[in-house]
Amino acid sequence: MRSVDRTSTQAPRGRRTNDPDGLRNRVLDAAARMFQRQGFHASAVHDLVAEAGVTSGALHHHFPSKKALGLAVLRERVGPLVLETWTEPLATAPSLAEGVAAVFRLVERELDGADQVRGCPLNNLALELSLADPEYRAEIDGIFAAWRAALAQALIADQAAGRHAGLDPEAFATLAVAAYSGGMAMSKAAQSTAPLKTCAAQILAMLGA
Amino acid sequence: MRSVDRTSTQAPRGRRTNDPDGLRNRVLDAAARMFQRQGFHASAVHDLVAEAGVTSGALHHHFPSKKALGLAVLRERVGPLVLETWTEPLATAPSLAEGVAAVFRLVERELDGADQVRGCPLNNLALELSLADPEYRAEIDGIFAAWRAALAQALIADQAAGRHAGLDPEAFATLAVAAYSGGMAMSKAAQSTAPLKTCAAQILAMLGA
Amino acid sequence: MRSVDRTSTQAPRGRRTNDPDGLRNRVLDAAARMFQRQGFHASAVHDLVAEAGVTSGALHHHFPSKKALGLAVLRERVGPLVLETWTEPLATAPSLAEGVAAVFRLVERELDGADQVRGCPLNNLALELSLADPEYRAEIDGIFAAWRAALAQALIADQAAGRHAGLDPEAFATLAVAAYSGGMAMSKAAQSTAPLKTCAAQILAMLGA
Amino acid sequence: MRSVDRTSTQAPRGRRTNDPDGLRNRVLDAAARMFQRQGFHASAVHDLVAEAGVTSGALHHHFPSKKALGLAVLRERVGPLVLETWTEPLATAPSLAEGVAAVFRLVERELDGADQVRGCPLNNLALELSLADPEYRAEIDGIFAAWRAALAQALIADQAAGRHAGLDPEAFATLAVAAYSGGMAMSKAAQSTAPLKTCAAQILAMLGA
DNA sequence: ACATACGGGACAGCCCGTTACT
DNA sequence: AGTAACGGGCTGTCCCGTATGT
C-alpha cells in the first residue's frame, strides 16, 4: 500500500463555509497523515485541528470522539487505499507477477520521492490499536483480509491460466502481505528503502520474475 | 522473537525494601509487557507504576524519564530477547533449517499457550518510536540488524557446508524477519495464530523443509 | 406543588412540522422535567434537545439562551403549577384544613405512583439559581410569595369564619411552605415518601385535623 | 446548620511546602464555600483551584475527581457541621427548647452578619446531587438522618424529664429539619432572613417557648 | 533507596450559541 | 419556522516530571 497522503482541499479563507464534506475530508486527510507518521496516541487532537485548519467544534460535530475519527480513517482512508493500490491493479494486470511488480514499482517510486519512510499506514495503526478496542481490531483485520484476498484471487486467476501451479494462494498472499508490512517496518526503522526493496525482490522471485 | 513476558520477581509486601535490582527489573518487565500489548504512548507511567507494584518516586529514581525507560526496555529486554530466541539457537543448531524450525516451534508453542496475541515486542515499538526520536531509531535499527545478522550468519555457515547455494544470505534474512514481523502483526489483528504459522511454513519451505 | 411532569405532546415523526406551540411546549416540558430531576446546570442543552425530540436550532429559535429557557420554565411551568396545585384548590375548599388535606392527598398519590422522588421543582431551581442572577431570584421569590399568599389568604378566610384564631396567617403560611419544601428535599435524599408525609401530618395537626 | 465557612489557613507564599493536610483543608474549605454559594455544577474546578490557591496537579493528587471532592466535602465539612451546630449543643443544653433556641440564635446571628443568604450547605447539595449518584445520595441521607436523630434524641431526653409528652420525637425532628431547610431556601430566594426567622419562631412555639 | 506531595501544562471532550441555508 | 454546520472557549481529567522528606 502506498502512502495515505493525497492532495487535500485547502482550508478556505472565508469565515463560515457550509461544506461538510470538504471539512470532513480535510480532517480525515490530516488525521491519516499524522497517524501514519507519529501514530495514533502521539497525535494530539489539538495538533490535528491545526493541521486540518478546522475548529475543534467543527471536528467534534463530524467526529464525536477520537476513536470515531480513528475508525473513520481506517474505513474511509486506509481501507480504500488497499483497494486502489492492490486490489484494482491486480485485478486488471495481465498476470500476477506483472501486477505485483507494477505495485512494487509504484510503491518504491513514492518511497524514493518522499523525504522520510513513514511506514505502512495499516500496520502502524494495527499494532497500536488492535488490542485497544474490538471495533478497531475488526476493522483492521478486515482490511488485512481484503488485502490478502486480492493477492490470493490474482494467484487463482493465474493458476487457471496454467501458471504457478505449485503455490498455495492463501499462503502466498499471507506471506506477501507480511513481507511487505515487515519490510516496511524495517525500512522505517532503518530510514532506508533497502529492506522493503529486498523483500519485494524476494516475493517477485517466488513468482519467477 | 518470543514474548517479552517472563516470570518476574514478585513485588514484596514490605514497605521499604532496599533491592535496587529487583525493583529495576520489576519495572522493566512491567514496561516491556505493557509496551508490547498497548504500545508506548498508551502506557501511562501511572499504570506502569501500578503494574510493577512500585512507587512513582522509585521508578523515576531508576529511570529519569519515560524515554529513558523506553530505551532501557529496548536495550535490556527486547534486544536480549532476540539474542536468546534467535542468535543463540541458530548458532548452535546443526543446520539453518533445523534452527529456524526450532525457533518457530518455540514461538508457536508460546503463542498457543497465551490468552492473547500481543505482537512482536520489537515491531510494536519500532513503528511507534522510530520517527519520534533518533535515539530510539538507532536502537531499534540495531536490534533489527542483529536479528538479520543472526539469520544471515547461519545461512553462510550452511552454505559453507554446501547447502542452499542459491540463496542470498542478507536477502533471505531480511525476508525472514519481515515475514515474522508482518505475520505477527496480522496475527495480532486477527487474534489468531494462523497468519504467523503460515508465514513460518513458507519460510521453512524456502529452506526445503 | 405536585410534579411538573405532564402528558406532553409526542414528538411527531415527520421532518418538518410547522407547529410552533407544540414544539415550544415539548421543549418546556422536557426542560421542566430535567431541571427538576438533575438540576439546571446538570441538564445540557444537547440532552434537552434529545429528550424533547427537537433540533438545537429549533430550540434556540424559541429560547435564545439557556437562561431564557430557565426563566420560561419558571414562568410557564413552575409558577402555574403552584396556582393549579395550591391556589385554586385552597380558594375553593370549604376550609383551610380540608383544602390542605386535599392538596397533600393529591401530592402523596402522585408521589406514590412515581418511580422516583424528584423533589419540588421550585425548590430545586431556587437553590441553584437564586444567587446566579437577579432575574431568576425575582421570579423564584415571586412564586414562593404567591404560594405563601394562597395559604395565608385561606387562613384569613378561615379566621373570618371563626376558625384558627390563634394562628398568624403569614407565619403559618411560611412554615407550611417550608415544611413542604424541606420535607420534599429529605424525601428526595431518602428516596422515600416518609419524610414528606410526616411533615404533611404535622402541618395538618396544627390545623386540628 | 450554620455556614460552612471557617477561618481557613492561608495559602503560603513559598513555592513548595509539604503540608498535605493544610493543602487538603484549603481545598475542602474553598469547595464547601463555592458549593454552598453557587452549587456543585456551577463551581468549576478551575475556579476552585484559584480560590484555594493550589495547583490543579495538587488538587488531583488529593481528590482524583470532582465527585471525590464532593463526597469529601459532604463527609468532612457538611456532616461535621451538623454535629457542631446541632448535635453537640442539643446534647448539652438543659432542655430541648433552650437548645433549639440557642442554635437558632447562633444561626440568625451569623446570617445577620453575612452579606448574603447562601442557603443551607446540606440542602443545596442535596437537591443537586441526590439523584446524580447513589454514593452522593447515601451520604446526604445519612447527614439528614443524623440531624433528625439529634433533635429526636433531645426530645426523648426532655420527655424523660416530663416535658412535651404529646410530641412524637421522630415526627417533630423531621418537621424541624424541614422547616429549617425550607425556611432557609425561601430566605435565599428572598435574600432576607425573615422567612427563616419566622420558621424558627414557629418551631420554638411548638415547644412552648 | 525509596516514598509522598506537588507543579504546571496538555489532553480529549463538551458546552452554549450563532450562522448559513431550506 | 425549522435544520444542520460550525465557532470558540471552557470542563474535568490526566499527564510526566520534580521537589521534599525519610
PDB file of N, CA, C and O (backbone and C1' of nucleotides) in Angstrom, chain C residues 16-17 19 55 61, chain F residues 1-5:
ATOM      1  N   ARG C  16     -40.400  18.049   9.103  1.00  0.00           N
ATOM      2  CA  ARG C  16     -40.557  19.489   9.286  1.00  0.00           C
ATOM      3  C   ARG C  16     -42.016  19.747   9.573  1.00  0.00           C
ATOM      4  O   ARG C  16     -42.858  19.613   8.696  1.00  0.00           O
ATOM      5  N   THR C  17     -42.338  20.072  10.776  1.00  0.00           N
ATOM      6  CA  THR C  17     -43.739  20.241  11.157  1.00  0.00           C
ATOM      7  C   THR C  17     -43.929  21.623  11.702  1.00  0.00           C
ATOM      8  O   THR C  17     -43.585  21.908  12.843  1.00  0.00           O
ATOM      9  N   ASP C  19     -45.251  23.660  13.714  1.00  0.00           N
ATOM     10  CA  ASP C  19     -46.153  23.639  14.858  1.00  0.00           C
ATOM     11  C   ASP C  19     -45.452  24.331  16.015  1.00  0.00           C
ATOM     12  O   ASP C  19     -45.009  23.710  16.962  1.00  0.00           O
ATOM     13  N   THR C  55     -34.574  19.900  17.307  1.00  0.00           N
ATOM     14  CA  THR C  55     -33.197  20.200  16.954  1.00  0.00           C
ATOM     15  C   THR C  55     -32.742  21.421  17.732  1.00  0.00           C
ATOM     16  O   THR C  55     -33.547  22.215  18.209  1.00  0.00           O
ATOM     17  N   HIS C  61     -34.403  28.923  18.415  1.00  0.00           N
ATOM     18  CA  HIS C  61     -35.343  29.848  17.788  1.00  0.00           C
ATOM     19  C   HIS C  61     -36.374  30.336  18.806  1.00  0.00           C
ATOM     20  O   HIS C  61     -36.730  31.512  18.837  1.00  0.00           O
TER      21      HIS C  61
ATOM     22  P    DA F   1     -41.359  32.138  13.241  1.00  0.00           P
ATOM     23  O5'  DA F   1     -41.415  30.647  12.689  1.00  0.00           O
ATOM     24  C5'  DA F   1     -42.673  30.027  12.398  1.00  0.00           C
ATOM     25  C4'  DA F   1     -42.423  28.590  12.067  1.00  0.00           C
ATOM     26  C3'  DA F   1     -41.689  27.800  13.133  1.00  0.00           C
ATOM     27  O3'  DA F   1     -42.117  26.442  13.053  1.00  0.00           O
ATOM     28  C1'  DA F   1     -40.310  28.003  11.213  1.00  0.00           C
ATOM     29  P    DG F   2     -41.640  25.359  14.062  1.00  0.00           P
ATOM     30  O5'  DG F   2     -40.297  24.820  13.406  1.00  0.00           O
ATOM     31  C5'  DG F   2     -40.406  24.065  12.201  1.00  0.00           C
ATOM     32  C4'  DG F   2     -39.035  23.875  11.604  1.00  0.00           C
ATOM     33  C3'  DG F   2     -38.024  23.183  12.521  1.00  0.00           C
ATOM     34  O3'  DG F   2     -37.708  21.932  11.924  1.00  0.00           O
ATOM     35  C1'  DG F   2     -37.057  24.943  11.292  1.00  0.00           C
ATOM     36  P    DT F   3     -36.788  20.902  12.697  1.00  0.00           P
ATOM     37  O5'  DT F   3     -35.459  21.019  11.820  1.00  0.00           O
ATOM     38  C5'  DT F   3     -35.521  20.826  10.415  1.00  0.00           C
ATOM     39  C4'  DT F   3     -34.119  20.973   9.830  1.00  0.00           C
ATOM     40  C3'  DT F   3     -33.033  20.250  10.616  1.00  0.00           C
ATOM     41  O3'  DT F   3     -32.454  19.264   9.784  1.00  0.00           O
ATOM     42  C1'  DT F   3     -32.355  22.467  10.029  1.00  0.00           C
ATOM     43  P    DA F   4     -31.525  18.137  10.398  1.00  0.00           P
ATOM     44  O5'  DA F   4     -30.081  18.720  10.055  1.00  0.00           O
ATOM     45  C5'  DA F   4     -29.792  19.008   8.701  1.00  0.00           C
ATOM     46  C4'  DA F   4     -28.477  19.742   8.608  1.00  0.00           C
ATOM     47  C3'  DA F   4     -27.322  19.074   9.358  1.00  0.00           C
ATOM     48  O3'  DA F   4     -26.221  19.065   8.472  1.00  0.00           O
ATOM     49  C1'  DA F   4     -27.539  21.325  10.056  1.00  0.00           C
ATOM     50  P    DA F   5     -24.825  18.522   8.895  1.00  0.00           P
ATOM     51  O5'  DA F   5     -23.971  19.876   8.956  1.00  0.00           O
ATOM     52  C5'  DA F   5     -23.813  20.605   7.752  1.00  0.00           C
ATOM     53  C4'  DA F   5     -23.093  21.905   8.046  1.00  0.00           C
ATOM     54  C3'  DA F   5     -21.679  21.716   8.581  1.00  0.00           C
ATOM     55  O3'  DA F   5     -20.852  22.665   7.937  1.00  0.00           O
ATOM     56  C1'  DA F   5     -22.932  23.012  10.098  1.00  0.00           C
TER      57       DA F   5
END
